[in-house]
Coordinates of C-alpha atoms (C1' of nucleotides) in Angstrom, one line a residue:
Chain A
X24 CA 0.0 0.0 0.0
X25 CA 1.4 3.4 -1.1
X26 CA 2.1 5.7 1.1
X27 CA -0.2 8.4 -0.4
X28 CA -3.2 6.0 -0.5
X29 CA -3.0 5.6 3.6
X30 CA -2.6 9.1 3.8
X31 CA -5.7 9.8 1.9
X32 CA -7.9 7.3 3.5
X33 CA -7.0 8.9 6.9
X34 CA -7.7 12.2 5.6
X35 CA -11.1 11.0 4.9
X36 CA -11.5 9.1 7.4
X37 CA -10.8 12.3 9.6
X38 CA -13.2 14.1 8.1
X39 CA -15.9 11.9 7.9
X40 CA -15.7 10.8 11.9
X41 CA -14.0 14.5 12.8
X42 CA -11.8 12.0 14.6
X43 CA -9.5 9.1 14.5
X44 CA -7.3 6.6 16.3
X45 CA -4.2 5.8 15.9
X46 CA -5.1 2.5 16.9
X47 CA -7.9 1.7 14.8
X48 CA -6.5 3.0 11.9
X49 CA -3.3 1.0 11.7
X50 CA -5.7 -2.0 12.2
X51 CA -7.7 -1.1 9.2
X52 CA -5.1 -0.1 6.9
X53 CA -2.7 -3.3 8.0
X54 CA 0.5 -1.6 9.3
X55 CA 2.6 -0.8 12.1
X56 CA 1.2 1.8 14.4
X57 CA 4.6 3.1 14.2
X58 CA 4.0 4.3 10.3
X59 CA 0.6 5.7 11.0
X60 CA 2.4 7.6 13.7
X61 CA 4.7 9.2 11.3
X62 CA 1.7 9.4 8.4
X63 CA -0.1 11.7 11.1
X64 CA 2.6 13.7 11.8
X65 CA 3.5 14.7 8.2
X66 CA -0.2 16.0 7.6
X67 CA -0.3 17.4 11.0
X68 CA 2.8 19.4 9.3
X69 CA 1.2 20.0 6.2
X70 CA -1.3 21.2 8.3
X71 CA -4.4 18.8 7.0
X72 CA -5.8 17.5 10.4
X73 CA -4.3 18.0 13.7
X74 CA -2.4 15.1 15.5
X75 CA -3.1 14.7 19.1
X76 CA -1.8 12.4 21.9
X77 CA -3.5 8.5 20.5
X78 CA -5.1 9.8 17.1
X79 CA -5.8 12.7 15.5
X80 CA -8.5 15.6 14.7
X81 CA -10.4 17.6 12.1
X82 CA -9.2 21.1 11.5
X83 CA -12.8 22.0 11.0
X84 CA -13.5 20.4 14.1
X85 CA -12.7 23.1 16.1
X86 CA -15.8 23.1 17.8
X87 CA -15.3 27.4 18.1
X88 CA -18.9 26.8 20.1
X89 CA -19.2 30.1 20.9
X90 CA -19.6 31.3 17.2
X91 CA -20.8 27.8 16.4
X92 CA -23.9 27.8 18.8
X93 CA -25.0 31.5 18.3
X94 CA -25.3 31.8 15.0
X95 CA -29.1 32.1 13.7
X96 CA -30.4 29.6 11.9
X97 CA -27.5 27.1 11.7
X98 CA -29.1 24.4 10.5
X99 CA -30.9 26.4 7.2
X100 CA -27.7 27.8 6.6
X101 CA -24.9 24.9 6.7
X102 CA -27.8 23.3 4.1
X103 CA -27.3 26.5 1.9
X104 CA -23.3 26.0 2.2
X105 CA -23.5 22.4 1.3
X106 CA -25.8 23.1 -2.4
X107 CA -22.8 25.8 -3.0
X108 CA -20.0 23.5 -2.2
X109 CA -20.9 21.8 -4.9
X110 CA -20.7 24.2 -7.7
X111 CA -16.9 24.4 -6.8
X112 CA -14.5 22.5 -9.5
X113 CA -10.9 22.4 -8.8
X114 CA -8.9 25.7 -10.3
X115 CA -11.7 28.0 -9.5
X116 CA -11.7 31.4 -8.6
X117 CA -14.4 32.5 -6.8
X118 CA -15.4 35.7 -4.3
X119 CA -16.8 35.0 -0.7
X120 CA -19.0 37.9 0.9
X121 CA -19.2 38.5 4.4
X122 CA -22.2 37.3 6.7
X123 CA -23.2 34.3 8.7
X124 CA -24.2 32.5 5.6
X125 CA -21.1 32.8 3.7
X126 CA -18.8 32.3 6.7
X127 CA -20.7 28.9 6.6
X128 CA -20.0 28.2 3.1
X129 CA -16.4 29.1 3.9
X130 CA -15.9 26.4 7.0
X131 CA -18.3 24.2 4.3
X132 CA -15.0 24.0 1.7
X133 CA -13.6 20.6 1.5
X134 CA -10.1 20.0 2.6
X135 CA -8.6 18.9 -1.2
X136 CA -10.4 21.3 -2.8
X137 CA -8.4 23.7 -5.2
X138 CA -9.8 27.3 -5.2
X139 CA -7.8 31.0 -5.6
X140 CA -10.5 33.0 -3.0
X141 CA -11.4 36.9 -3.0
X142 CA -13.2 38.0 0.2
X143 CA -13.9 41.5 2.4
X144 CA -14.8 39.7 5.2
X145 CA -12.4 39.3 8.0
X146 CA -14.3 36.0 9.3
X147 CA -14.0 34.6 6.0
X148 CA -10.9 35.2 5.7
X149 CA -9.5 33.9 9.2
X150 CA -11.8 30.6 7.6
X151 CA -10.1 30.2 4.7
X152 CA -6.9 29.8 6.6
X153 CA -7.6 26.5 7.9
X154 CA -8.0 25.7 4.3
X155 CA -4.6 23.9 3.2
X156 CA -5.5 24.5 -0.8
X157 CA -7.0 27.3 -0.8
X158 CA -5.3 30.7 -2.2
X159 CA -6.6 33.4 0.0
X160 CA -6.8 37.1 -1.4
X161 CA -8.5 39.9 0.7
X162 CA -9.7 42.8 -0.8
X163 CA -8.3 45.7 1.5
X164 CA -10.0 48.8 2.9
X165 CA -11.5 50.3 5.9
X166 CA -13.6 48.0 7.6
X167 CA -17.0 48.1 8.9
X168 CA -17.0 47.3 12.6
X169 CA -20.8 45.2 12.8
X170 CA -20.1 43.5 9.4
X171 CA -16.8 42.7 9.7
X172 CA -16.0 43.2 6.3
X173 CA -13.8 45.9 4.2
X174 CA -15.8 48.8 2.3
X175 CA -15.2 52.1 0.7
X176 CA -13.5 53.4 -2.1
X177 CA -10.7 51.4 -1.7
X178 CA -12.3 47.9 -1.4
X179 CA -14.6 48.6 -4.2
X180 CA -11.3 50.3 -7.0
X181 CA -9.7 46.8 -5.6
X182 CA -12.7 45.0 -6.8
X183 CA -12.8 46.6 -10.3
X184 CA -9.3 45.4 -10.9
X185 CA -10.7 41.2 -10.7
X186 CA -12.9 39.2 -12.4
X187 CA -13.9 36.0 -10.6
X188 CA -15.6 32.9 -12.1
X189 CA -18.2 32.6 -8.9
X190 CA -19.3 35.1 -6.3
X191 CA -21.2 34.3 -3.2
X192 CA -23.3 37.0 -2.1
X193 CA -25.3 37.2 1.0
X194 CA -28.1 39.7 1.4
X195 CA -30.2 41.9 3.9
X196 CA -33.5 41.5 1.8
X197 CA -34.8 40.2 -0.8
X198 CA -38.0 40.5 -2.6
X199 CA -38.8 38.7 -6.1
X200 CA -40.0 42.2 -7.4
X201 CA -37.7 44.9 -5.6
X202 CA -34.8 42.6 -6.2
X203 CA -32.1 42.7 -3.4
X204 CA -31.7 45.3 -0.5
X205 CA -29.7 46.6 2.4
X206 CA -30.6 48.7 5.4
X207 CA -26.5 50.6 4.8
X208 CA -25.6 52.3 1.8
X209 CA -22.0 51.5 1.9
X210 CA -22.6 47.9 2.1
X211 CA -24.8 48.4 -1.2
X212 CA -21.6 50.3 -2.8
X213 CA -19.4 47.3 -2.3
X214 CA -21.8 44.4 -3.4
X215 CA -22.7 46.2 -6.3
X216 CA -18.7 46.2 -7.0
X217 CA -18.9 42.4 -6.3
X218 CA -21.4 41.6 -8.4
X219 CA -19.8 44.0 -11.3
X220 CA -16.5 41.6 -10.9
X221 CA -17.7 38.5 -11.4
X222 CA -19.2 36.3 -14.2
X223 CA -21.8 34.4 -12.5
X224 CA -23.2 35.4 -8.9
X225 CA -24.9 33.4 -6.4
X226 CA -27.2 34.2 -3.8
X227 CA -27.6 32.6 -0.5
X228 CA -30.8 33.5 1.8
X229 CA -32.4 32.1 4.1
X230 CA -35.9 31.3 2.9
X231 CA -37.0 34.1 5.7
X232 CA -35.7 36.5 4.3
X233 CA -37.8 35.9 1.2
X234 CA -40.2 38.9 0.4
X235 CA -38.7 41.3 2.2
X236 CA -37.3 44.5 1.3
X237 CA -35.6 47.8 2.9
X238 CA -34.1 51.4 1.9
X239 CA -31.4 50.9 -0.2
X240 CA -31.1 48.6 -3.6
X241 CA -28.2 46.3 -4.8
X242 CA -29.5 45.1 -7.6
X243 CA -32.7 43.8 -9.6
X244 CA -33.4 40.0 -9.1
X245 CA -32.4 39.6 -12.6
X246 CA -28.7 40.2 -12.0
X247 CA -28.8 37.0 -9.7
X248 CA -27.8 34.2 -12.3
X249 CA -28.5 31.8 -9.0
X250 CA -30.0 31.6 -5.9
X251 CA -29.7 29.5 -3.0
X252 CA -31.9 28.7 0.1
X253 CA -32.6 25.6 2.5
X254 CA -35.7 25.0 0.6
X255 CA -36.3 22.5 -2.0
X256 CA -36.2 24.1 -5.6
X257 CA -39.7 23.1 -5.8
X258 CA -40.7 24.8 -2.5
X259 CA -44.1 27.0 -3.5
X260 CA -42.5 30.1 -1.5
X261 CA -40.2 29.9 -4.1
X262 CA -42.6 30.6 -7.4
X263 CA -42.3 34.1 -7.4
X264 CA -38.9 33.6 -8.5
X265 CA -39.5 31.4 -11.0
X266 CA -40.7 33.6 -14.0
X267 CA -37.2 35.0 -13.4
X268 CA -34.3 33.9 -15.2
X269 CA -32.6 32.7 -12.1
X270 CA -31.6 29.3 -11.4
X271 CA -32.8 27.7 -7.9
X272 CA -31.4 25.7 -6.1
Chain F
X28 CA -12.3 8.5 24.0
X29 CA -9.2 11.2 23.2
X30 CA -8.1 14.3 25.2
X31 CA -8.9 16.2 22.6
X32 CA -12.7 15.5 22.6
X33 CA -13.3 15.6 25.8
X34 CA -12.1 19.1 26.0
X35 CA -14.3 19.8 23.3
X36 CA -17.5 18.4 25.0
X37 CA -16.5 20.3 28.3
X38 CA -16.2 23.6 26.4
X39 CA -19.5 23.1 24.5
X40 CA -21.2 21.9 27.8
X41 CA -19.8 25.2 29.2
X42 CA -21.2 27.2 26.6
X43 CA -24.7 25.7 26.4
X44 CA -25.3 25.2 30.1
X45 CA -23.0 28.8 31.0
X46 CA -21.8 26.3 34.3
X47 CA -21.0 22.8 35.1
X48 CA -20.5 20.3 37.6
X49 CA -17.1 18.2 37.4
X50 CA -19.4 14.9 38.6
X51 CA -21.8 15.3 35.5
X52 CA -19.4 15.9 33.3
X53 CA -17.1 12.6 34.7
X54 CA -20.6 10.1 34.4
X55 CA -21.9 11.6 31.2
X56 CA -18.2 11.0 29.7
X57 CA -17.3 7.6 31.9
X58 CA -14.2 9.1 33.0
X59 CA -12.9 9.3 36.5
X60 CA -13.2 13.1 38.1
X61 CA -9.7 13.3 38.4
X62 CA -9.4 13.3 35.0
X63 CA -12.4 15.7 34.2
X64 CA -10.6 17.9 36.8
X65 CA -7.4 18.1 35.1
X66 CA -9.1 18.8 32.3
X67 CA -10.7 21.9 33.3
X68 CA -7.6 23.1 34.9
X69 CA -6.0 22.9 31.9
X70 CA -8.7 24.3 29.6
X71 CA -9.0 27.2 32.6
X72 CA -5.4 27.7 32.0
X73 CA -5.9 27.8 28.3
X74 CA -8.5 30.9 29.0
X75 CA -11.4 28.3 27.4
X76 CA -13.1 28.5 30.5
X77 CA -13.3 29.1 34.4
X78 CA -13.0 27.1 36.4
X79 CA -14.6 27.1 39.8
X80 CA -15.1 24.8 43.0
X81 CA -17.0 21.8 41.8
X82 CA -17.2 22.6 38.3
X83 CA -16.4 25.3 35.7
X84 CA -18.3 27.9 34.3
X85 CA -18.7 30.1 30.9
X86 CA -16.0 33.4 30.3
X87 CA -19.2 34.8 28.7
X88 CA -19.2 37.3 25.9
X89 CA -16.7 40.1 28.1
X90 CA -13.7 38.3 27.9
X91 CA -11.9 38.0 24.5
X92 CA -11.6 34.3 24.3
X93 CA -11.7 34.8 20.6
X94 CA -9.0 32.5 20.4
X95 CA -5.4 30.9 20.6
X96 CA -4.6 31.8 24.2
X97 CA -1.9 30.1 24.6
X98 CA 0.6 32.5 23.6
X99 CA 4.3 32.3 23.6
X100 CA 5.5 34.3 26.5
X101 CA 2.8 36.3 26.6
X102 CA 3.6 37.8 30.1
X103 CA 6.7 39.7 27.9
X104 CA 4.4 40.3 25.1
X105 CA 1.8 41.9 26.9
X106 CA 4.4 43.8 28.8
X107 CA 5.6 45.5 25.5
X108 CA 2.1 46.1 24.6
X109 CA 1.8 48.1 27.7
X110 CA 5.0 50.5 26.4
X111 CA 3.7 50.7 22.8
X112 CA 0.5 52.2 24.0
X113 CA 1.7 54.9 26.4
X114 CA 3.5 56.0 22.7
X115 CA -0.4 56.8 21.0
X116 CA -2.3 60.3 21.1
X117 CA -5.7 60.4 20.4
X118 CA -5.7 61.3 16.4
X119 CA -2.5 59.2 15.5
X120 CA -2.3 57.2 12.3
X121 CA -0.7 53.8 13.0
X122 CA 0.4 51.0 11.4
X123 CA -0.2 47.2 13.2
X124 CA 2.1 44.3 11.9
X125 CA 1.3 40.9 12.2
X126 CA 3.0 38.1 15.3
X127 CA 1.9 37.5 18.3
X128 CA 3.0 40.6 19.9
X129 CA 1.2 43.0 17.8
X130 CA -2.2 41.1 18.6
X131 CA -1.2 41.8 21.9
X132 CA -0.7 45.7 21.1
X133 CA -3.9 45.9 19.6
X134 CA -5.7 44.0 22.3
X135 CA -3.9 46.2 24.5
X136 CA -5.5 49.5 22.9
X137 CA -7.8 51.2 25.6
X138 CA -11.3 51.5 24.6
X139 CA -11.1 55.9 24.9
X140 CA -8.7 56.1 22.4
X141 CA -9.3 57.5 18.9
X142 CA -7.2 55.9 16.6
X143 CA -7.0 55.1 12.7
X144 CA -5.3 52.3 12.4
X145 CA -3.8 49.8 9.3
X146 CA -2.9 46.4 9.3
X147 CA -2.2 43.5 7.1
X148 CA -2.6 40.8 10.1
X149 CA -6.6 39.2 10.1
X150 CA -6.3 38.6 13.6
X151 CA -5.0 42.4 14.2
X152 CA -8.1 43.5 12.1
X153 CA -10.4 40.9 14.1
X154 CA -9.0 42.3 17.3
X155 CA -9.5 45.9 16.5
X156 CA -12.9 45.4 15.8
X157 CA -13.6 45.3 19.1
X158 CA -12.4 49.2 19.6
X159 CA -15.6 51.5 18.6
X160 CA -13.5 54.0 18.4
X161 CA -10.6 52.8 16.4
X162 CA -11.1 53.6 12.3
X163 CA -9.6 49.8 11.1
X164 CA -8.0 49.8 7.2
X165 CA -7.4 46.8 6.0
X166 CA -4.2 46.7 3.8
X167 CA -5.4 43.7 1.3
X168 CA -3.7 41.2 -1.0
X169 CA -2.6 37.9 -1.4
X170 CA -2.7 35.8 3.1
X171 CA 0.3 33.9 4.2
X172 CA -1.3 31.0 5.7
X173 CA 1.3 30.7 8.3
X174 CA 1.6 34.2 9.1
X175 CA -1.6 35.4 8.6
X176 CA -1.1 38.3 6.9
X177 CA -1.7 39.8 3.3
X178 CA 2.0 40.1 1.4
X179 CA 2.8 40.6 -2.2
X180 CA 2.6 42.8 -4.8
X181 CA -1.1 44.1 -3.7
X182 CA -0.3 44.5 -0.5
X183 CA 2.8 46.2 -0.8
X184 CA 1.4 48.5 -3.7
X185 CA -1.5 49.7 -0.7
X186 CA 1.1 50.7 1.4
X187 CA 3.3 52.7 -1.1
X188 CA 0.0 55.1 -1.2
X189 CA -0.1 55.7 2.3
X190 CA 2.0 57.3 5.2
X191 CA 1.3 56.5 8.9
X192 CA 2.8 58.4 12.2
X193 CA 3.7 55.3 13.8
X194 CA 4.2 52.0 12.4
X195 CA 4.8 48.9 14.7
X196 CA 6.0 46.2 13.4
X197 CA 7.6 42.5 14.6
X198 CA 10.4 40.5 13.2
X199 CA 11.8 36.8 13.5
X200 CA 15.3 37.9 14.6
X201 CA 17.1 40.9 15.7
X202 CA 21.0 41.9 16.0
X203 CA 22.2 44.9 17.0
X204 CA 24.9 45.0 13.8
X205 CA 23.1 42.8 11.3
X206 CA 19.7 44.4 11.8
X207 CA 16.1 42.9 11.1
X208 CA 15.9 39.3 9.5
X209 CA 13.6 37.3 8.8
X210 CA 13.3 33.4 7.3
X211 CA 11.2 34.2 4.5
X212 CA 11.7 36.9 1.6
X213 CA 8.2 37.5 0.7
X214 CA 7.3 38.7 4.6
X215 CA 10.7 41.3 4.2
X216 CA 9.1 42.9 1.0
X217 CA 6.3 43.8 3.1
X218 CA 7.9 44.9 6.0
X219 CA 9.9 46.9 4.0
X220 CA 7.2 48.6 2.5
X221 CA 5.7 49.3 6.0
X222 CA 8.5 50.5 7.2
X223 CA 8.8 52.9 4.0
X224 CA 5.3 54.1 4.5
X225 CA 6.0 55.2 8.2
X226 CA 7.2 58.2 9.6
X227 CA 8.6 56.4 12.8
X228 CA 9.3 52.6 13.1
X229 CA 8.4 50.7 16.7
X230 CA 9.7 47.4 16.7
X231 CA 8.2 45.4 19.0
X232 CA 10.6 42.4 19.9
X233 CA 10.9 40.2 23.3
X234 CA 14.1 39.9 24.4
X235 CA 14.8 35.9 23.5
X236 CA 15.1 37.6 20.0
X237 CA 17.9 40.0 20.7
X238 CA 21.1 39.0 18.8
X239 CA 19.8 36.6 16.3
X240 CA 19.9 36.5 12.8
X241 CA 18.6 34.9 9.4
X242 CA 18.8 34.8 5.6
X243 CA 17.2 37.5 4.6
X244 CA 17.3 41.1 5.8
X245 CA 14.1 43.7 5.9
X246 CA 16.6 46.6 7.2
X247 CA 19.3 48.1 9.1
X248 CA 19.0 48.6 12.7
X249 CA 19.0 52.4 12.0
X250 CA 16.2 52.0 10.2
X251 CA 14.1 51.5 13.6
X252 CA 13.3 54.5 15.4
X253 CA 12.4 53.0 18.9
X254 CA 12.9 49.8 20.2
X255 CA 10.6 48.1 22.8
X256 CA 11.4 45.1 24.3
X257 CA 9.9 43.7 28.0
X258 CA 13.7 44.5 30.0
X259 CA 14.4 47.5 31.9
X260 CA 16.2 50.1 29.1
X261 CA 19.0 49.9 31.0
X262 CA 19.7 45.6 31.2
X263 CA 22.6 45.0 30.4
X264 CA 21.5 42.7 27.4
X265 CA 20.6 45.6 25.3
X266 CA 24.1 47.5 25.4
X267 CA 25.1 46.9 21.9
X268 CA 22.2 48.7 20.6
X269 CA 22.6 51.7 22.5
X270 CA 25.5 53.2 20.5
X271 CA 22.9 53.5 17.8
X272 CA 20.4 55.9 17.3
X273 CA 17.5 54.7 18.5
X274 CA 15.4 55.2 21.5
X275 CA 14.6 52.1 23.6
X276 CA 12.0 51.7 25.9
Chain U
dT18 C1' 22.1 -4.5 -16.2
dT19 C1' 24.3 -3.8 -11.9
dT20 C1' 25.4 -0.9 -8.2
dA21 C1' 24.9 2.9 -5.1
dT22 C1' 21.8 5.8 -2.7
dT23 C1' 17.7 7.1 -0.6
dA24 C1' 13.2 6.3 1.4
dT25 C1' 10.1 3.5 3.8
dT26 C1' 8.8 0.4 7.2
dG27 C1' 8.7 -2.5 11.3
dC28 C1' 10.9 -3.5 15.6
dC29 C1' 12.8 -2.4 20.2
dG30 C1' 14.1 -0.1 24.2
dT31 C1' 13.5 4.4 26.5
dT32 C1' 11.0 8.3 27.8
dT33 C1' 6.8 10.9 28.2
dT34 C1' 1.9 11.3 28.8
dT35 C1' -2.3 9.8 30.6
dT36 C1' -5.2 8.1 33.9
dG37 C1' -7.3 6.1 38.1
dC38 C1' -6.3 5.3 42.8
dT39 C1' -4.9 6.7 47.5
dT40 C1' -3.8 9.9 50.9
dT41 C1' -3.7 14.4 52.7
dA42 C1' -5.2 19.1 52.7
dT43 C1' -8.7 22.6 51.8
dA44 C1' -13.3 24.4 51.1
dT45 C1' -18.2 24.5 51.9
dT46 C1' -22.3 23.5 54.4
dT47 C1' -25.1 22.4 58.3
Chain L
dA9 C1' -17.2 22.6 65.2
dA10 C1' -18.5 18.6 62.7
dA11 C1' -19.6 16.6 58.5
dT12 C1' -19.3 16.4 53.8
dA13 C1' -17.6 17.6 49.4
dT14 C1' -13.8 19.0 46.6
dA15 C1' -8.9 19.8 45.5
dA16 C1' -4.0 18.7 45.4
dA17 C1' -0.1 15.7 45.4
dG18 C1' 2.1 11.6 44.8
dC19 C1' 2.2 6.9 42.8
dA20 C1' 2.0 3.1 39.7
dA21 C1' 0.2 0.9 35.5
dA22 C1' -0.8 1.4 30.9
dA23 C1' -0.7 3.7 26.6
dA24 C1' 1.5 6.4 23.5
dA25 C1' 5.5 9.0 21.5
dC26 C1' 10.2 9.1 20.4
dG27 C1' 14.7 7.9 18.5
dG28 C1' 17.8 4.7 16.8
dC29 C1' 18.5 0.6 14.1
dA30 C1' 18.2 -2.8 10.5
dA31 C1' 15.8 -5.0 6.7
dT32 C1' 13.6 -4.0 2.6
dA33 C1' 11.8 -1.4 -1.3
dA34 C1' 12.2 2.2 -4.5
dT35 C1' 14.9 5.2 -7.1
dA36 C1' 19.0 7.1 -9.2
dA37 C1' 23.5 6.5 -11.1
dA38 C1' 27.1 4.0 -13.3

DNA sequence: TTTATTATTGCCGTTTTTTGCTTTATATTT
DNA sequence: AAATATAAAGCAAAAAACGGCAATAATAAA
């Protein structure tokens, strides 16, 4: 057995348990303790899992509870990140907004995945660390203390400068016929930036938000090419979308 | 059952139930209390938690457990941080480097004082979000994953169009005659570039570092303005700097 | 092809870490 | 103050980590 096979099995065994032993490991895979030992510490190194005393754990596993357990509507939302996940291909070059939603799109990432990554958001950002293959690139510029992320002339110049494949917008409001809005103008400045920089955006909402609208306007509905929410495509508080050209998810 | 998790089920226990008692937590993980105890000292040492006769209890939302607290010498670190700040008016323009001793700095920052404030470190940013009256700019480009901070051609193109009272930066190694080094060359183009863009450099160094070198060089000693390390001015140990010109605190 | 070099792996003895138990000290409650 | 609960310190057994060593496999060089 190749060295690089054990090591991937034990990466995906890490990440399908969060956790693993030593012990059980070498069992499974046939060899010496002694080589999982060393197997574990070379991805500990290359910072893929974390090796602790008799096995090893998740970086994702972090269990940060304090963000973890206070963020609204978890459960909606790490359903949102997982139908995003997968419209990531290896070599893609995406943009990550700021928000609960995409910060759990961002932890949502697969280990092996391959992705250069824009963001504003400080959270995402500090995410995207823990990601071994992913190219981080944060757009710079004064940052906005409750959403965490950069704004202002100087994020949104940096913006005009990229063109990304993907972004992954989150929203205040969003109403099938008022399209998307945002209780602060300056947030609107900068997603509007976002949205002008890359070829396809997606939208992530809660299906609460849904209907809803406030002062200031991002965008029409139509500039959406998809949206994303913990409903099923086929969800009926979704047919007001659907005489849109937007694709559901 | 590994360390590791049970320190995780403490500190989620901890968060949902804000206190604990050692005895529930040593049935519910079939562990003997001594164990459970040692465990909460340790994660009370770690600044996860509190811990308290007979159990442990929640830091709550006040203190900043946002994270890694277990800081290299951070007694010395934090003892610097307390010099740097008694150099800041209300109005300056600074500069925040990455390390561990400018997180300290920035944690250090008293909640009166009006500051604008740069940095290319995500946890400086992070931190200084927790100032309401500190203006944060984000210096963007390209994150180290080790280091944490944005570096390359981005980054240091930001800082070429901007000029700071006081920047304080860190470095790997120190020597009175060969200056400030550092083990990788992409971090010295950026510190150089900080250091360009300031009117006055604070290096910010613990003393371990004093009189070590490596391969490549961000500047000449003279270069620094004032030095801050956590020894008396007058040890003994910082002699060979103080035929130069620069003030040491 | 053969030979030299390097990398990988399992084994073994030693050291470190972990854990439960016991004893003694300290805290809390009645 | 007495009774009870909790903490701290020391100890020993077991598990795990570490470092060196030698056999083997894989790779490079001749």
């Amino acid at each position: 057995m190749l060295k690089e096979e054990r090591h991937q099995t034990i990466l995906s065994e890490v990440e399908l348990h969060n956790r693993i032993l030593l012990t059980d490991i070498a069992e499974t895979l046939d060899v010496s303790i002694d080589t999982i030992r060393r197997d574990v510490k070379e991805l500990d190194a290359d910072n893929k899992l974390r090796k602790v005393h008799g096995g090893a754990i998740s970086l994702g596993f972090t269990t940060n509870s304090t963000r973890n357990n206070n963020i609204y509507k978890l459960e909606e939302k790490s359903r949102i990140a997982g139908k995003a996940v997968a419209l990531l291909k290896n070599g893609s070059v995406i943009f990550i907004d700021g928000g609960t939603t995409c910060l759990e799109l961002a932890r949502s990432i697969p280990l092996n995945l391959d992705l250069t990554c824009f963001t504003h958001s400080i959270p995402v950002a500090m995410e995207l660390l823990n990601k071994p293959n992913v190219t981080v690139i944060l757009v710079g510029g004064q940052v906005s203390k409750e959403s965490q992320i950069a704004f202002g002339a100087n994020a949104i110049h940096n913006l005009s400068e990229i063109k990304v494949d993907y972004s992954f917008i989150g929203t205040g409001y969003v109403d099938s016929h008022y399209g998307l809005t945002e209780f602060d103008w300056d947030i609107v400045q900068v997603k509007k930036a976002v949205i002008k920089c890359s070829k396809k955006t997606v939208l992530l909402s809660i299906s609460e938000k849904l209907n809803s609208q406030h002062r200031y306007k991002t965008c029409d509905i139509n500039a959406i090419n998809t949206m994303i929410t913990e409903l099923d495509p086929e969800d009926d508080l979704l047919n007001s979308f659907k005489n849109h050209d937007i694709r559901i998810l």
